[in-house]
């Protein structure tokens, strides 16, 4: 049979240590190459930065997304198979403890890679921004169930106002029949089952009221963001939050990041040209061009990374087996049997 | 205070270089003893320097490029004391001292200001990750020094070459084991702080490349009995890649791992 012969040849090739070492080095060289090419850009980006020929190679081979392109993953699968076959063959040669440890090390690496593939296929992650006091439904972001509420958010500073820690006080409600109340911070995510919630970013949000005309409308926007007031005329307002406003000869600035003297710097733009601007404290109204705006309040929002991933536990188990195998393998090689090497 | 200690550290290494250059030119009486004493004094100075910096900063100096490079330099010297036992080789002492001087020069190009820890670095993983990195990269550094001696053996006829080769192998095993721990602690920490244990960040990717190169060394040795010149070249090239991972990547390929 043709296929049988072909399969036998493939197995023989994979069983050779030479193939394994070549695959190891090819994966190394290709991975290194990927660090020199900016990843995840559009085809036009490469055309502009690398010229016709090089960009054709990059786009054609999928080097713009190298670590996820099919042939790179095929390389890794081949390496996995080669590791499995080599480790199995070596086990048949000798059943000493160091040989067994070596087998486990190699199985652990395959285990880690399977875990990684699992995560690639079955993990889900989403970035959300949630204001203090707000509640969101997790199924709107592709997760099974539960509501998430940001009860409080705070930042601790060092004496020189460099941030020391960001902390979000969260309630996870009705998640698999549980209610969890926990404070998370950088390096201390919330973990329940395969769901993890990470403290990622933060910022200020501002609430204005548009008093122009007969009806009042509330405008909520993030610090430094633009809000479209009139689509036909292309009129926008930009709000920059100054938590500790100070105006002196050095210019407009915030003295500290603490909201001790909160002001908002509003800029009215038409067709992206500045029409008018003003700096006002909380509660004050201002006339900007033909618009009348009031600065109602400000509040922090928290940027959270939410992730559902069960593959990671397979990977971590692989790590433990790999370390144990490595330790036993070389412990026995050097100290278990003195003079063997 | 720290600067004075750094000057003393540097001067001791310079003396080590001079003494061993003379020894290479013509053997001097108690040459090996003098070289040992200089290296031990340099290590003591290094430890005092660490204590001073820890007491000034209120934290163990494990957190930025300057601190890591300094730890790396000191780690190389401490490991060198263990490796050079029963190995009388002016060329080894010379290469270790030159390498340490090179690392100190690299360190002096970074800011030595003591900064408080940013949120991402406030984790117990920091200490495990950095300490194992010092051992891993220190082992690879000394393997490379021995590799250079192996390749330049014309200088020293009384050296047992299989013995040097064996020492290189043991250093690679130590380095490889610890590099595995470095990558694993890094991955577990990244999962805890960034929400992903592997992101193909340049620093991560290059540490994997380094790991693959030394894995190739171990496999060619175990399966094809590669010893001597070929494997000596591998550890020298391996260490060039280590240095690129540590310093080249930070300068040329910025990513998430921006502290070092």
PDB file of N, CA and C in Angstrom, chain A residues 16-32 72 75-76 78-80 82-83 106 109 113, chain B residues 176 208-220 234:
ATOM      1  N   UNK A  16      14.018   9.974  13.774  1.00  0.00           N
ATOM      2  CA  UNK A  16      15.439  10.306  13.777  1.00  0.00           C
ATOM      3  C   UNK A  16      15.693  11.543  14.624  1.00  0.00           C
ATOM      4  N   UNK A  17      16.710  11.418  15.477  1.00  0.00           N
ATOM      5  CA  UNK A  17      17.064  12.538  16.343  1.00  0.00           C
ATOM      6  C   UNK A  17      17.503  13.731  15.518  1.00  0.00           C
ATOM      7  N   UNK A  18      18.101  13.429  14.346  1.00  0.00           N
ATOM      8  CA  UNK A  18      18.568  14.512  13.480  1.00  0.00           C
ATOM      9  C   UNK A  18      17.395  15.411  13.075  1.00  0.00           C
ATOM     10  N   UNK A  19      16.281  14.784  12.674  1.00  0.00           N
ATOM     11  CA  UNK A  19      15.095  15.559  12.298  1.00  0.00           C
ATOM     12  C   UNK A  19      14.646  16.417  13.473  1.00  0.00           C
ATOM     13  N   UNK A  20      14.629  15.814  14.666  1.00  0.00           N
ATOM     14  CA  UNK A  20      14.177  16.551  15.853  1.00  0.00           C
ATOM     15  C   UNK A  20      15.045  17.779  16.078  1.00  0.00           C
ATOM     16  N   UNK A  21      16.370  17.605  15.954  1.00  0.00           N
ATOM     17  CA  UNK A  21      17.259  18.740  16.212  1.00  0.00           C
ATOM     18  C   UNK A  21      17.086  19.812  15.137  1.00  0.00           C
ATOM     19  N   UNK A  22      16.943  19.363  13.870  1.00  0.00           N
ATOM     20  CA  UNK A  22      16.699  20.354  12.811  1.00  0.00           C
ATOM     21  C   UNK A  22      15.408  21.115  13.071  1.00  0.00           C
ATOM     22  N   UNK A  23      14.347  20.400  13.437  1.00  0.00           N
ATOM     23  CA  UNK A  23      13.061  21.052  13.706  1.00  0.00           C
ATOM     24  C   UNK A  23      13.192  22.063  14.841  1.00  0.00           C
ATOM     25  N   UNK A  24      13.943  21.644  15.874  1.00  0.00           N
ATOM     26  CA  UNK A  24      14.188  22.509  17.040  1.00  0.00           C
ATOM     27  C   UNK A  24      14.828  23.820  16.591  1.00  0.00           C
ATOM     28  N   UNK A  25      15.860  23.694  15.742  1.00  0.00           N
ATOM     29  CA  UNK A  25      16.582  24.888  15.313  1.00  0.00           C
ATOM     30  C   UNK A  25      15.755  25.720  14.337  1.00  0.00           C
ATOM     31  N   UNK A  26      14.973  25.040  13.472  1.00  0.00           N
ATOM     32  CA  UNK A  26      14.132  25.795  12.528  1.00  0.00           C
ATOM     33  C   UNK A  26      13.083  26.605  13.302  1.00  0.00           C
ATOM     34  N   UNK A  27      12.444  25.962  14.300  1.00  0.00           N
ATOM     35  CA  UNK A  27      11.453  26.688  15.118  1.00  0.00           C
ATOM     36  C   UNK A  27      12.133  27.890  15.781  1.00  0.00           C
ATOM     37  N   UNK A  28      13.366  27.688  16.262  1.00  0.00           N
ATOM     38  CA  UNK A  28      14.114  28.779  16.890  1.00  0.00           C
ATOM     39  C   UNK A  28      14.365  29.922  15.931  1.00  0.00           C
ATOM     40  N   UNK A  29      14.865  29.599  14.732  1.00  0.00           N
ATOM     41  CA  UNK A  29      15.195  30.637  13.751  1.00  0.00           C
ATOM     42  C   UNK A  29      13.930  31.385  13.315  1.00  0.00           C
ATOM     43  N   UNK A  30      12.853  30.628  13.041  1.00  0.00           N
ATOM     44  CA  UNK A  30      11.616  31.270  12.592  1.00  0.00           C
ATOM     45  C   UNK A  30      11.040  32.173  13.689  1.00  0.00           C
ATOM     46  N   UNK A  31      11.065  31.685  14.957  1.00  0.00           N
ATOM     47  CA  UNK A  31      10.553  32.517  16.062  1.00  0.00           C
ATOM     48  C   UNK A  31      11.361  33.801  16.176  1.00  0.00           C
ATOM     49  N   UNK A  32      12.680  33.678  16.045  1.00  0.00           N
ATOM     50  CA  UNK A  32      13.543  34.851  16.155  1.00  0.00           C
ATOM     51  C   UNK A  32      13.224  35.832  15.038  1.00  0.00           C
ATOM     52  N   UNK A  72       3.622  27.572  10.542  1.00  0.00           N
ATOM     53  CA  UNK A  72       4.374  27.614  11.805  1.00  0.00           C
ATOM     54  C   UNK A  72       3.761  26.621  12.795  1.00  0.00           C
ATOM     55  N   UNK A  75       4.785  23.223  11.830  1.00  0.00           N
ATOM     56  CA  UNK A  75       6.149  22.971  12.321  1.00  0.00           C
ATOM     57  C   UNK A  75       6.116  22.503  13.769  1.00  0.00           C
ATOM     58  N   UNK A  76       5.307  23.187  14.584  1.00  0.00           N
ATOM     59  CA  UNK A  76       5.239  22.840  16.005  1.00  0.00           C
ATOM     60  C   UNK A  76       4.611  21.463  16.192  1.00  0.00           C
ATOM     61  N   UNK A  78       4.759  19.004  14.001  1.00  0.00           N
ATOM     62  CA  UNK A  78       5.790  18.049  13.577  1.00  0.00           C
ATOM     63  C   UNK A  78       6.820  17.848  14.685  1.00  0.00           C
ATOM     64  N   UNK A  79       7.215  18.969  15.317  1.00  0.00           N
ATOM     65  CA  UNK A  79       8.186  18.880  16.417  1.00  0.00           C
ATOM     66  C   UNK A  79       7.615  18.025  17.550  1.00  0.00           C
ATOM     67  N   UNK A  80       6.333  18.252  17.863  1.00  0.00           N
ATOM     68  CA  UNK A  80       5.647  17.464  18.893  1.00  0.00           C
ATOM     69  C   UNK A  80       5.705  15.976  18.573  1.00  0.00           C
ATOM     70  N   UNK A  82       7.705  14.418  16.535  1.00  0.00           N
ATOM     71  CA  UNK A  82       9.093  13.980  16.568  1.00  0.00           C
ATOM     72  C   UNK A  82       9.545  13.732  18.009  1.00  0.00           C
ATOM     73  N   UNK A  83       9.161  14.648  18.919  1.00  0.00           N
ATOM     74  CA  UNK A  83       9.513  14.483  20.336  1.00  0.00           C
ATOM     75  C   UNK A  83       8.903  13.190  20.875  1.00  0.00           C
ATOM     76  N   UNK A 106       9.806  15.034  28.117  1.00  0.00           N
ATOM     77  CA  UNK A 106       9.379  15.226  26.732  1.00  0.00           C
ATOM     78  C   UNK A 106       7.863  15.188  26.605  1.00  0.00           C
ATOM     79  N   UNK A 109       6.509  18.543  27.616  1.00  0.00           N
ATOM     80  CA  UNK A 109       6.585  19.585  26.582  1.00  0.00           C
ATOM     81  C   UNK A 109       5.416  19.438  25.598  1.00  0.00           C
ATOM     82  N   UNK A 113       2.289  22.090  24.870  1.00  0.00           N
ATOM     83  CA  UNK A 113       1.898  22.556  23.544  1.00  0.00           C
ATOM     84  C   UNK A 113       0.436  22.227  23.245  1.00  0.00           C
TER      85      UNK A 113
ATOM     86  N   UNK B 176      20.662  25.278  31.748  1.00  0.00           N
ATOM     87  CA  UNK B 176      19.441  24.874  31.048  1.00  0.00           C
ATOM     88  C   UNK B 176      18.307  24.625  32.042  1.00  0.00           C
ATOM     89  N   UNK B 208      13.157  31.765  24.553  1.00  0.00           N
ATOM     90  CA  UNK B 208      12.841  30.449  23.984  1.00  0.00           C
ATOM     91  C   UNK B 208      13.921  30.025  22.988  1.00  0.00           C
ATOM     92  N   UNK B 209      14.369  30.985  22.163  1.00  0.00           N
ATOM     93  CA  UNK B 209      15.436  30.684  21.192  1.00  0.00           C
ATOM     94  C   UNK B 209      16.679  30.192  21.945  1.00  0.00           C
ATOM     95  N   UNK B 210      17.047  30.893  23.013  1.00  0.00           N
ATOM     96  CA  UNK B 210      18.196  30.492  23.829  1.00  0.00           C
ATOM     97  C   UNK B 210      17.995  29.072  24.353  1.00  0.00           C
ATOM     98  N   UNK B 211      16.802  28.805  24.845  1.00  0.00           N
ATOM     99  CA  UNK B 211      16.476  27.495  25.405  1.00  0.00           C
ATOM    100  C   UNK B 211      16.638  26.414  24.339  1.00  0.00           C
ATOM    101  N   UNK B 212      16.173  26.712  23.114  1.00  0.00           N
ATOM    102  CA  UNK B 212      16.266  25.741  22.020  1.00  0.00           C
ATOM    103  C   UNK B 212      17.723  25.472  21.651  1.00  0.00           C
ATOM    104  N   UNK B 213      18.565  26.521  21.666  1.00  0.00           N
ATOM    105  CA  UNK B 213      19.977  26.354  21.316  1.00  0.00           C
ATOM    106  C   UNK B 213      20.665  25.421  22.315  1.00  0.00           C
ATOM    107  N   UNK B 214      20.421  25.647  23.616  1.00  0.00           N
ATOM    108  CA  UNK B 214      21.059  24.783  24.613  1.00  0.00           C
ATOM    109  C   UNK B 214      20.422  23.389  24.629  1.00  0.00           C
ATOM    110  N   UNK B 215      19.138  23.315  24.266  1.00  0.00           N
ATOM    111  CA  UNK B 215      18.514  21.988  24.127  1.00  0.00           C
ATOM    112  C   UNK B 215      19.217  21.231  23.002  1.00  0.00           C
ATOM    113  N   UNK B 216      19.552  21.952  21.922  1.00  0.00           N
ATOM    114  CA  UNK B 216      20.270  21.323  20.806  1.00  0.00           C
ATOM    115  C   UNK B 216      21.652  20.852  21.279  1.00  0.00           C
ATOM    116  N   UNK B 217      22.318  21.655  22.103  1.00  0.00           N
ATOM    117  CA  UNK B 217      23.625  21.239  22.662  1.00  0.00           C
ATOM    118  C   UNK B 217      23.471  19.912  23.410  1.00  0.00           C
ATOM    119  N   UNK B 218      22.484  19.832  24.284  1.00  0.00           N
ATOM    120  CA  UNK B 218      22.313  18.622  25.100  1.00  0.00           C
ATOM    121  C   UNK B 218      21.963  17.408  24.240  1.00  0.00           C
ATOM    122  N   UNK B 219      21.120  17.621  23.212  1.00  0.00           N
ATOM    123  CA  UNK B 219      20.725  16.483  22.372  1.00  0.00           C
ATOM    124  C   UNK B 219      21.863  16.005  21.479  1.00  0.00           C
ATOM    125  N   UNK B 220      22.635  16.943  20.944  1.00  0.00           N
ATOM    126  CA  UNK B 220      23.756  16.507  20.103  1.00  0.00           C
ATOM    127  C   UNK B 220      24.787  15.781  20.964  1.00  0.00           C
ATOM    128  N   UNK B 234      29.368  25.780  20.241  1.00  0.00           N
ATOM    129  CA  UNK B 234      27.940  25.954  20.525  1.00  0.00           C
ATOM    130  C   UNK B 234      27.708  26.804  21.775  1.00  0.00           C
TER     131      UNK B 234
END
